[in-house]
Coordinates of C-alpha atoms in Angstrom, one line a residue:
X1 CA -38.1 -10.1 36.2
X2 CA -41.7 -9.5 37.4
X3 CA -44.3 -7.6 35.4
X4 CA -47.9 -6.5 35.6
X5 CA -49.8 -6.9 32.3
X6 CA -53.0 -4.9 31.8
X7 CA -53.7 -5.1 35.5
X8 CA -57.0 -3.6 36.6
X9 CA -58.4 -3.7 40.1
X10 CA -61.9 -2.5 40.8
X11 CA -63.4 -2.0 44.3
X12 CA -67.1 -1.6 43.8
X13 CA -67.4 0.9 40.9
X14 CA -64.1 2.6 41.6
X15 CA -61.0 1.5 39.6
X16 CA -58.0 1.6 41.9
X17 CA -55.8 0.6 38.9
X18 CA -56.7 0.7 35.2
X19 CA -54.8 -1.3 32.6
X20 CA -51.4 -1.0 34.3
X21 CA -48.4 -2.3 32.4
X22 CA -45.0 -2.2 34.1
X23 CA -41.9 -4.3 34.2
X24 CA -39.5 -4.6 37.2
X25 CA -36.1 -5.9 36.1
X26 CA -33.1 -7.4 37.8
X27 CA -30.5 -5.1 39.4
X28 CA -32.9 -2.3 40.1
X29 CA -34.7 -1.0 43.2
X30 CA -38.2 0.5 42.6
X31 CA -39.8 2.8 45.0
X32 CA -43.6 2.8 44.9
X33 CA -45.1 6.1 45.9
X34 CA -48.5 7.8 45.9
X35 CA -51.0 9.5 48.1
X36 CA -52.7 7.6 51.0
X37 CA -55.4 5.4 49.4
X38 CA -53.7 5.4 46.0
X39 CA -53.2 1.6 46.4
X40 CA -49.4 1.2 47.0
X41 CA -49.8 -1.7 49.5
X42 CA -52.6 -3.2 47.4
X43 CA -50.4 -3.2 44.3
X44 CA -47.7 -5.1 46.2
X45 CA -50.3 -7.7 47.3
X46 CA -51.2 -8.1 43.6
X47 CA -47.6 -8.7 42.7
X48 CA -47.0 -11.3 45.4
X49 CA -50.3 -13.1 44.6
X50 CA -52.2 -12.3 47.8
X51 CA -54.8 -10.4 45.8
X52 CA -56.3 -11.3 42.4
X53 CA -56.7 -8.4 40.0
X54 CA -60.1 -7.8 38.3
X55 CA -58.4 -8.1 35.0
X56 CA -54.9 -8.8 33.7
X57 CA -52.1 -10.8 35.3
X58 CA -48.7 -10.8 36.9
X59 CA -45.8 -12.9 35.4
X60 CA -42.5 -13.9 37.0
X61 CA -39.5 -15.3 35.2
X62 CA -39.6 -19.0 35.5
X63 CA -37.5 -20.4 38.4
X64 CA -37.2 -17.1 40.3
X65 CA -38.1 -17.0 44.0
X66 CA -40.2 -14.1 45.3
X67 CA -39.9 -13.0 49.0
X68 CA -42.0 -10.4 50.8
X69 CA -42.1 -8.6 54.1
X70 CA -44.8 -10.4 56.3
X71 CA -47.2 -8.0 58.0
X72 CA -48.8 -10.5 60.5
X73 CA -46.6 -10.1 63.6
X74 CA -48.1 -13.1 65.3
X75 CA -48.0 -15.6 62.4
X76 CA -44.7 -17.2 63.6
X77 CA -45.2 -17.1 67.4
X78 CA -44.8 -20.8 67.8
X79 CA -41.4 -20.9 66.0
X80 CA -38.0 -19.8 67.1
X81 CA -36.4 -16.6 65.8
X82 CA -33.8 -18.7 63.8
X83 CA -36.5 -20.9 62.2
X84 CA -38.6 -17.9 61.3
X85 CA -35.8 -16.3 59.4
X86 CA -34.8 -19.5 57.6
X87 CA -38.4 -20.0 56.6
X88 CA -37.9 -17.1 54.3
X89 CA -36.6 -19.7 52.0
X90 CA -39.3 -22.2 52.5
X91 CA -37.8 -25.0 50.4
X92 CA -34.5 -24.9 52.3
X93 CA -36.5 -25.0 55.6
X94 CA -38.5 -28.0 54.5
X95 CA -35.3 -29.8 53.5
X96 CA -33.8 -29.2 56.9
X97 CA -36.9 -30.5 58.7
X98 CA -37.3 -33.5 56.5
X99 CA -33.6 -34.4 57.0
X100 CA -33.9 -34.0 60.8
X101 CA -36.9 -36.3 60.8
X102 CA -35.2 -39.0 58.8
X103 CA -32.0 -39.0 61.0
X104 CA -34.2 -39.2 64.1
X105 CA -35.8 -42.5 62.9
X106 CA -34.8 -45.6 65.0
X107 CA -35.5 -48.0 62.1
X108 CA -33.4 -46.2 59.4
X109 CA -34.0 -48.0 56.1
X110 CA -32.2 -48.1 52.8
X111 CA -34.9 -46.0 51.3
X112 CA -34.3 -43.4 54.1
X113 CA -30.6 -43.4 53.2
X114 CA -31.3 -42.8 49.5
X115 CA -33.8 -40.0 50.4
X116 CA -31.3 -38.4 52.9
X117 CA -28.6 -38.4 50.3
X118 CA -30.9 -36.6 47.8
X119 CA -31.8 -34.1 50.5
X120 CA -28.2 -33.6 51.4
X121 CA -27.2 -32.9 47.8
X122 CA -30.0 -30.3 47.4
X123 CA -29.2 -28.8 50.9
X124 CA -25.5 -28.4 49.9
X125 CA -26.5 -26.8 46.5
X126 CA -28.7 -24.3 48.4
X127 CA -25.8 -23.4 50.7
X128 CA -27.7 -24.9 53.6
X129 CA -24.7 -25.4 55.8
X130 CA -24.4 -21.6 56.1
X131 CA -28.1 -21.0 56.7
X132 CA -27.9 -20.3 60.4
X133 CA -24.8 -18.1 60.2
X134 CA -26.4 -16.2 57.3
X135 CA -29.6 -15.7 59.3
X136 CA -27.6 -14.7 62.4
X137 CA -25.7 -12.1 60.3
X138 CA -29.0 -10.6 59.1
X139 CA -30.4 -10.5 62.6
X140 CA -27.3 -8.9 64.1
X141 CA -27.2 -6.4 61.4
X142 CA -30.7 -5.3 62.2
X143 CA -30.0 -5.1 65.9
X144 CA -31.5 -8.4 67.1
X145 CA -29.1 -9.5 69.8
X146 CA -27.6 -13.0 69.7
X147 CA -29.3 -14.1 72.9
X148 CA -32.7 -13.8 71.1
X149 CA -31.8 -15.9 68.1
X150 CA -33.2 -19.2 69.6
X151 CA -36.0 -17.8 71.6
X152 CA -39.7 -18.2 70.6
X153 CA -41.1 -15.4 68.5
X154 CA -43.9 -15.0 71.0
X155 CA -41.4 -13.9 73.6
X156 CA -40.1 -10.9 71.6
X157 CA -41.3 -7.4 71.8
X158 CA -42.9 -5.7 68.9
X159 CA -39.9 -3.9 67.5
X160 CA -37.7 -7.0 67.6
X161 CA -40.5 -9.0 65.8
X162 CA -40.5 -6.4 63.0
X163 CA -36.8 -6.9 62.6
X164 CA -37.0 -10.7 62.5
X165 CA -39.7 -10.6 59.9
X166 CA -37.6 -8.2 57.8
X167 CA -34.6 -10.6 58.2
X168 CA -36.9 -13.4 57.0
X169 CA -37.8 -11.5 53.9
X170 CA -34.1 -10.7 53.1
X171 CA -32.9 -14.3 53.8
X172 CA -31.5 -16.5 51.1
X173 CA -30.9 -14.0 48.4
X174 CA -34.4 -13.9 46.8
X175 CA -34.7 -13.1 43.1
X176 CA -37.5 -10.6 43.8
X177 CA -37.9 -8.8 47.1
X178 CA -41.1 -6.9 48.0
X179 CA -41.0 -4.6 51.0
X180 CA -44.0 -2.7 52.4
X181 CA -42.9 0.1 54.8
X182 CA -39.7 -1.8 55.9
X183 CA -38.4 1.1 57.9
X184 CA -41.5 1.3 60.2
X185 CA -40.5 0.7 63.9
X186 CA -36.8 0.4 63.0
X187 CA -34.3 2.6 64.8
X188 CA -32.0 4.8 62.7
X189 CA -29.0 2.3 63.0
X190 CA -31.2 -0.5 61.7
X191 CA -32.4 1.7 58.8
X192 CA -28.8 2.6 57.9
X193 CA -27.9 -1.1 57.9
X194 CA -30.9 -1.9 55.7
X195 CA -30.0 0.9 53.3
X196 CA -26.5 -0.6 52.8
X197 CA -27.9 -4.1 52.3
X198 CA -30.3 -3.0 49.6
X199 CA -27.7 -0.8 47.8
X200 CA -25.5 -4.0 47.5
X201 CA -28.4 -6.3 46.6
X202 CA -28.1 -7.5 43.0
X203 CA -31.6 -8.7 42.4
X204 CA -35.0 -6.9 42.0
X205 CA -36.4 -4.8 44.9
X206 CA -39.8 -3.2 45.0
X207 CA -40.4 -1.1 48.1
X208 CA -43.2 1.0 49.4
X209 CA -41.9 3.7 51.9
X210 CA -42.8 7.1 53.3
X211 CA -39.1 7.7 54.2
X212 CA -37.8 10.2 51.6
X213 CA -34.1 9.8 52.6
X214 CA -34.5 6.0 52.4
X215 CA -36.0 6.2 48.9
X216 CA -33.3 8.6 47.8
X217 CA -30.6 6.3 49.2
X218 CA -31.7 2.9 47.7
X219 CA -33.9 3.5 44.7
X220 CA -32.9 3.5 41.0
X221 CA -36.4 4.0 39.8
X222 CA -39.7 5.5 41.2
X223 CA -43.1 4.1 40.3
X224 CA -45.7 6.8 40.9
X225 CA -49.3 5.8 41.5
X226 CA -51.7 8.5 40.5
X227 CA -54.9 8.8 38.5
X228 CA -55.3 5.0 38.7
X229 CA -52.1 4.6 36.6
X230 CA -48.5 3.9 37.4
X231 CA -45.9 6.1 35.8
X232 CA -42.2 4.9 35.9
X233 CA -39.3 7.4 36.4
X234 CA -35.6 6.6 36.3
X235 CA -33.8 7.9 39.4
X236 CA -34.5 8.3 43.1
X237 CA -37.3 10.2 44.9
X238 CA -35.8 13.7 44.5
X239 CA -35.2 13.1 40.8
X240 CA -38.9 12.0 40.5
X241 CA -40.1 15.1 42.3
X242 CA -38.0 17.4 40.1
X243 CA -39.0 15.5 36.9
X244 CA -42.7 15.5 37.7
X245 CA -42.7 19.2 38.6
X246 CA -40.7 20.0 35.4
X247 CA -43.2 18.0 33.3
X248 CA -46.2 19.9 34.7
X249 CA -44.4 23.2 34.2
X250 CA -43.6 22.2 30.6
X251 CA -47.2 21.2 30.0
X252 CA -48.5 24.5 31.4
X253 CA -46.1 26.5 29.2
X254 CA -47.1 24.5 26.2
X255 CA -50.7 25.0 27.0
X256 CA -50.1 28.8 27.4
X257 CA -48.6 29.0 23.9
X258 CA -51.4 27.0 22.5
X259 CA -54.0 29.2 24.2
X260 CA -52.3 32.3 22.7
X261 CA -52.4 30.7 19.3
X262 CA -56.1 29.7 19.8
X263 CA -56.9 33.3 20.7
X264 CA -55.0 34.6 17.7
X265 CA -56.8 32.3 15.3
X266 CA -60.2 33.0 16.9
X267 CA -59.7 36.8 16.6
X268 CA -58.8 36.4 12.9
X269 CA -61.8 34.2 12.2
X270 CA -64.2 36.6 14.0
X271 CA -62.8 39.6 12.1
X272 CA -62.7 38.1 8.6
X273 CA -65.1 35.2 8.4
X274 CA -67.7 37.5 6.8
X275 CA -65.1 39.1 4.4
X276 CA -65.3 37.4 1.0
X277 CA -61.7 38.2 0.2
X278 CA -60.5 36.7 3.4
X279 CA -63.0 33.8 3.7
X280 CA -60.5 31.2 2.3
X281 CA -58.0 32.3 5.0
X282 CA -60.6 32.2 7.7
X283 CA -61.6 28.7 6.7
X284 CA -58.0 27.6 6.8
X285 CA -57.6 29.0 10.3
X286 CA -60.7 27.2 11.5
X287 CA -59.2 23.9 10.4
X288 CA -56.0 24.8 12.2
X289 CA -57.9 25.7 15.3
X290 CA -59.7 22.4 15.3
X291 CA -56.4 20.6 15.3
X292 CA -55.0 22.3 18.5
X293 CA -55.5 20.2 21.6
X294 CA -54.6 21.4 25.0
X295 CA -52.6 18.9 27.2
X296 CA -54.8 17.5 30.0
X297 CA -53.2 18.4 33.3
X298 CA -55.0 16.5 36.0
X299 CA -54.9 17.7 39.6
X300 CA -52.8 15.3 41.6
X301 CA -54.5 13.1 44.2
X302 CA -51.8 14.2 46.6
X303 CA -52.8 16.7 49.3
X304 CA -50.3 18.6 51.4
X305 CA -51.2 20.0 54.8
X306 CA -50.0 23.5 55.8
X307 CA -47.8 23.2 59.0
X308 CA -46.6 26.4 60.5
X309 CA -45.5 26.6 64.1
X310 CA -45.4 30.3 65.2
X311 CA -44.4 31.0 68.8
X312 CA -46.5 33.6 70.5
X313 CA -43.4 35.1 72.2
X314 CA -39.7 34.8 71.9
X315 CA -37.8 32.5 74.1
X316 CA -35.2 33.7 76.6
X317 CA -31.6 32.6 77.1
X318 CA -32.5 30.2 79.9
X319 CA -34.5 27.4 78.4
X320 CA -34.0 24.1 80.2
X321 CA -31.5 22.7 82.7
X322 CA -31.4 19.0 83.4
X323 CA -29.3 17.7 86.3
X324 CA -28.6 14.1 87.2
X325 CA -31.9 12.6 86.1
X326 CA -32.3 8.8 86.6
X327 CA -35.2 6.5 86.1
X328 CA -35.6 2.8 86.8
X329 CA -38.7 0.9 85.6
X330 CA -39.4 -2.7 86.5
X331 CA -35.9 -3.1 87.8
X332 CA -34.3 -1.8 84.5
X333 CA -32.3 1.4 84.6
X334 CA -33.7 3.4 81.7
X335 CA -32.0 6.8 82.4
X336 CA -28.7 7.0 84.4
X337 CA -27.6 10.3 85.8
X338 CA -28.4 12.4 82.7
X339 CA -27.5 16.1 82.6
X340 CA -27.6 18.7 79.8
X341 CA -28.4 22.4 79.3
X342 CA -30.6 23.6 76.4
X343 CA -29.8 26.9 74.8
X344 CA -32.3 29.2 73.0
X345 CA -31.1 28.3 69.5
X346 CA -31.1 24.5 70.0
X347 CA -32.9 22.1 67.9
X348 CA -31.9 18.8 69.5
X349 CA -32.5 15.3 68.0
X350 CA -32.5 12.5 70.5
X351 CA -31.2 9.4 68.7
X352 CA -30.1 5.8 69.3
X353 CA -31.8 2.5 69.6
X354 CA -33.0 3.0 73.1
X355 CA -36.4 4.3 72.1
X356 CA -38.0 3.7 75.5
X357 CA -35.4 5.9 77.2
X358 CA -36.2 8.8 74.8
X359 CA -40.0 8.4 75.5
X360 CA -39.4 8.3 79.3
X361 CA -37.2 11.4 79.2
X362 CA -39.7 13.3 77.2
X363 CA -42.5 12.3 79.6
X364 CA -40.4 13.5 82.5
X365 CA -39.6 16.9 80.9
X366 CA -43.3 17.3 79.9
X367 CA -44.3 16.7 83.5
X368 CA -46.1 13.5 82.9
X369 CA -43.7 11.3 84.9
X370 CA -41.4 11.9 87.9
X371 CA -37.7 11.0 87.8
X372 CA -36.3 8.8 90.6
X373 CA -33.4 11.1 91.0
X374 CA -32.3 14.5 89.7
X375 CA -34.1 17.7 88.7
X376 CA -35.0 19.7 85.6
X377 CA -36.0 23.4 85.4
X378 CA -37.6 25.3 82.6
X379 CA -36.9 28.9 82.0
X380 CA -39.5 31.5 83.0
X381 CA -40.1 32.6 79.4
X382 CA -40.6 29.1 78.1
X383 CA -44.0 27.8 76.9
X384 CA -44.1 24.1 76.1
X385 CA -46.1 22.0 73.7
X386 CA -45.7 18.2 73.8
X387 CA -46.4 15.6 71.1
X388 CA -46.5 12.1 72.8
X389 CA -45.6 8.9 71.0
X390 CA -48.6 7.0 72.6
X391 CA -51.8 9.0 72.1
X392 CA -54.3 6.3 73.0
X393 CA -55.7 8.0 76.1
X394 CA -56.0 11.4 74.3
X395 CA -58.4 10.0 71.7
X396 CA -60.5 8.0 74.2
X397 CA -63.2 10.6 74.2
X398 CA -66.6 11.3 72.6
X399 CA -65.6 15.0 71.9
X400 CA -65.4 16.2 68.3
X401 CA -62.0 17.3 67.0
X402 CA -63.1 20.9 66.8
X403 CA -64.3 21.0 70.5
X404 CA -61.2 19.2 71.7
X405 CA -58.9 21.5 69.9
X406 CA -60.7 24.6 71.2
X407 CA -59.6 23.7 74.7
X408 CA -56.0 24.6 73.8
X409 CA -56.8 27.9 72.0
X410 CA -56.9 31.3 73.7
X411 CA -59.2 32.4 71.0
X412 CA -62.4 30.4 71.3
X413 CA -64.0 31.5 68.0
X414 CA -65.1 28.4 66.1
X415 CA -64.0 29.8 62.7
X416 CA -60.5 30.4 64.1
X417 CA -60.2 26.9 65.5
X418 CA -61.5 25.3 62.4
X419 CA -59.0 27.2 60.4
X420 CA -56.2 25.2 62.0
X421 CA -58.1 22.0 61.2
X422 CA -58.6 23.1 57.6
X423 CA -54.8 23.6 57.2
X424 CA -54.4 20.0 58.3
X425 CA -56.9 18.6 55.8
X426 CA -60.0 18.6 57.9
X427 CA -62.2 20.9 55.9
X428 CA -65.7 22.1 56.7
X429 CA -67.8 19.5 58.5
X430 CA -64.8 17.2 59.1
X431 CA -64.4 19.2 62.4
X432 CA -67.4 17.4 63.8
X433 CA -65.8 14.0 63.5
X434 CA -65.4 12.3 66.9
X435 CA -61.9 11.9 68.3
X436 CA -62.2 8.1 68.9
X437 CA -63.1 7.3 65.2
X438 CA -60.0 8.9 63.6
X439 CA -57.4 6.9 61.7
X440 CA -53.7 6.9 62.7
X441 CA -52.7 9.6 60.3
X442 CA -55.7 11.8 61.2
X443 CA -54.8 11.5 64.9
X444 CA -51.3 12.7 64.2
X445 CA -52.6 15.7 62.2
X446 CA -55.0 16.6 65.0
X447 CA -52.1 16.6 67.5
X448 CA -50.0 18.8 65.1
X449 CA -53.0 21.1 64.9
X450 CA -52.8 21.4 68.7
X451 CA -49.1 22.1 68.6
X452 CA -49.8 25.0 66.1
X453 CA -52.7 26.5 68.0
X454 CA -50.8 26.5 71.3
X455 CA -48.1 28.8 69.8
X456 CA -45.4 27.5 72.2
X457 CA -41.8 28.6 71.9
X458 CA -40.5 25.1 72.8
X459 CA -41.8 21.9 71.4
X460 CA -41.1 18.2 72.4
X461 CA -42.0 15.8 69.7
X462 CA -41.7 12.0 70.1
X463 CA -41.8 10.2 66.7
X464 CA -44.3 12.6 65.0
X465 CA -44.0 11.0 61.6
X466 CA -45.6 7.7 62.6
X467 CA -48.7 7.0 60.5
X468 CA -48.2 10.1 58.3
X469 CA -48.1 9.9 54.5
X470 CA -45.2 11.4 52.6
X471 CA -47.0 14.6 51.8
X472 CA -47.6 15.3 55.5
X473 CA -44.1 14.3 56.4
X474 CA -42.7 16.8 53.8
X475 CA -45.0 19.5 55.2
X476 CA -43.9 18.7 58.8
X477 CA -40.2 18.8 57.8
X478 CA -40.8 22.3 56.3
X479 CA -42.6 23.4 59.5
X480 CA -39.9 22.2 61.8
X481 CA -37.2 23.9 59.7
X482 CA -39.0 27.2 59.8
X483 CA -39.8 27.0 63.6
X484 CA -38.0 29.8 65.4
X485 CA -38.2 28.3 68.9
X486 CA -36.5 25.4 70.6
X487 CA -37.0 21.8 69.6
X488 CA -36.4 18.5 71.4
X489 CA -37.5 15.6 69.2
X490 CA -37.0 12.0 68.2
X491 CA -37.7 10.8 64.7
X492 CA -36.9 7.8 62.6
X493 CA -37.1 10.0 59.5
X494 CA -33.4 10.6 58.6
X495 CA -34.2 13.6 56.5
X496 CA -36.1 15.4 59.3
X497 CA -33.2 14.7 61.7
X498 CA -30.5 15.8 59.3
X499 CA -32.3 19.0 58.0
X500 CA -33.7 20.1 61.3
X501 CA -31.3 19.3 64.2
X502 CA -28.2 21.4 65.0
X503 CA -27.4 19.2 68.1
X504 CA -27.5 15.4 68.7
X505 CA -28.0 13.7 72.0
X506 CA -27.8 9.9 71.8
X507 CA -29.1 7.9 74.7
X508 CA -27.0 4.8 74.9
X509 CA -28.3 1.3 75.9
X510 CA -27.1 1.7 79.5
X511 CA -29.1 5.0 79.9
X512 CA -26.2 7.5 79.6
X513 CA -25.7 10.0 76.8
X514 CA -23.4 11.3 74.1
X515 CA -24.0 15.0 73.5
X516 CA -22.6 16.8 70.4
X517 CA -23.3 20.1 68.7
X518 CA -23.3 18.8 65.1
X519 CA -25.6 17.7 62.3
X520 CA -26.8 14.1 62.2
X521 CA -24.8 13.0 59.2
X522 CA -21.6 14.5 60.8
X523 CA -22.4 12.6 64.0
X524 CA -22.8 9.3 62.2
X525 CA -19.3 9.8 60.8
X526 CA -17.8 10.8 64.1
X527 CA -15.3 8.9 66.2
X528 CA -17.9 8.0 68.8
X529 CA -20.1 6.3 66.1
X530 CA -17.0 4.6 64.6
X531 CA -16.1 3.1 68.0
X532 CA -19.7 1.9 68.5
X533 CA -19.7 0.0 65.2
X534 CA -16.4 -1.6 66.1
X535 CA -17.9 -2.8 69.3
X536 CA -15.6 -0.7 71.5
X537 CA -17.1 0.5 74.9
X538 CA -19.0 3.7 74.9
X539 CA -17.2 6.7 76.2
X540 CA -19.3 9.6 77.4
X541 CA -18.2 13.0 76.2
X542 CA -18.0 15.9 78.6
X543 CA -21.2 17.8 78.6
X544 CA -21.0 21.0 76.5
X545 CA -22.8 24.1 77.4
X546 CA -24.7 25.0 74.2
X547 CA -24.8 28.7 75.2
X548 CA -21.0 28.8 74.7
X549 CA -21.5 27.8 71.1
X550 CA -24.3 30.4 70.4

């Protein structure tokens, strides 16, 4: 068990937490939620000892081992992947290294023999002989291929490093597991594996995540940070949302009844306080009035943007035809003879671990890159808006966000343009902020403002939830569901894919595709996915003309 006892953290004059008391017990998974800036990651740092509270303390059951997801992606660059994972249990790793050093001695003494025997006993007790196979199982489950297991961490790409650091946190069955945004930069297959791991994990898990589906799948409790307090709810994210909304509704209804009673008492007092025969009753009602207290209903610190994509014109039957597109980059075949037809009712999610291939395909279709082979053709009624995964160049400018956004609006009126920014939580003078100083989440909201103001009938979105808080992701999910045009998108957010897409195209590692008119959950349960999990070779399905289904 781990608990926070009267924990207060002050930053300057502001109290981020005030007298927080909460216990996290064995066998439960706690999701930490709250608005951006509420202190979710900061609270995890207090729990794992990286940050000292201004007041109060954190206690852990004696003898229990705490593990957390490391955020420094370069910290283990000098170590191999296998060593990095096993270092998740530092004591076991130290024993392994000390044993190796003793056995490598040329002048092996009796004392060395005694020490080696002690280490071997402790090593066996910690199940050390299975350490490498256990680490390999974690790595393979997260999608880190076997040939990478003994490479240096410095040689890995960013996504693989994230997976290794996650495997390090999970290694060795820790008693308390702290995870800060563990699904960031994971593909959907790796997220699904992590969900099953945590569901079957018997010890204590505390996780911060913006992924609603993930929280619903793994959490037994939700700890909501708001008003500098942490309120604990039993159940998953959806249960928290329904419970919190119900609580506010009940408080409002109770206050309404109290207000009616207050008015009734005040009317009686004003009518009869001067009446001698009624003065005793008026005095009694004054005392009753003084006892009535309205429940304090604080406005939440959460802020939801308003995302509404409205096409300026309807899209025709001919939307997009892709024929035989191939692309090779640096000698690697990224896309291999890809063909598909997009119909006017399609909302297509592009899935699979080959994230680079999705980005390259979207760049080609958006006209930002040429294919090596093949063609694509947009319909004459189609207007396109594109949300790129890498927005670095877009924000490398001294323009204000209002001036930049005005470039994409047919109506140049400043009030009209700022209206779109206001919907995306840039009120008033926020429109004069320079593009280059924006945070990651602000940049995404600006790009979504552009998508709205362009009023296109076809949108391509490449990982639009990166850097967004849960409130913005929820608003985006609603906006995509309501959008009446055509969508081509990639997202790591399972709930967005499941609730938005009516067609799935998976780009396989070799650059070919599987194309199915289905929901995402149905696709995950399909024969193709079952064969993939069993390691059977991919079989491409015949391309289906979506217009036949419409």
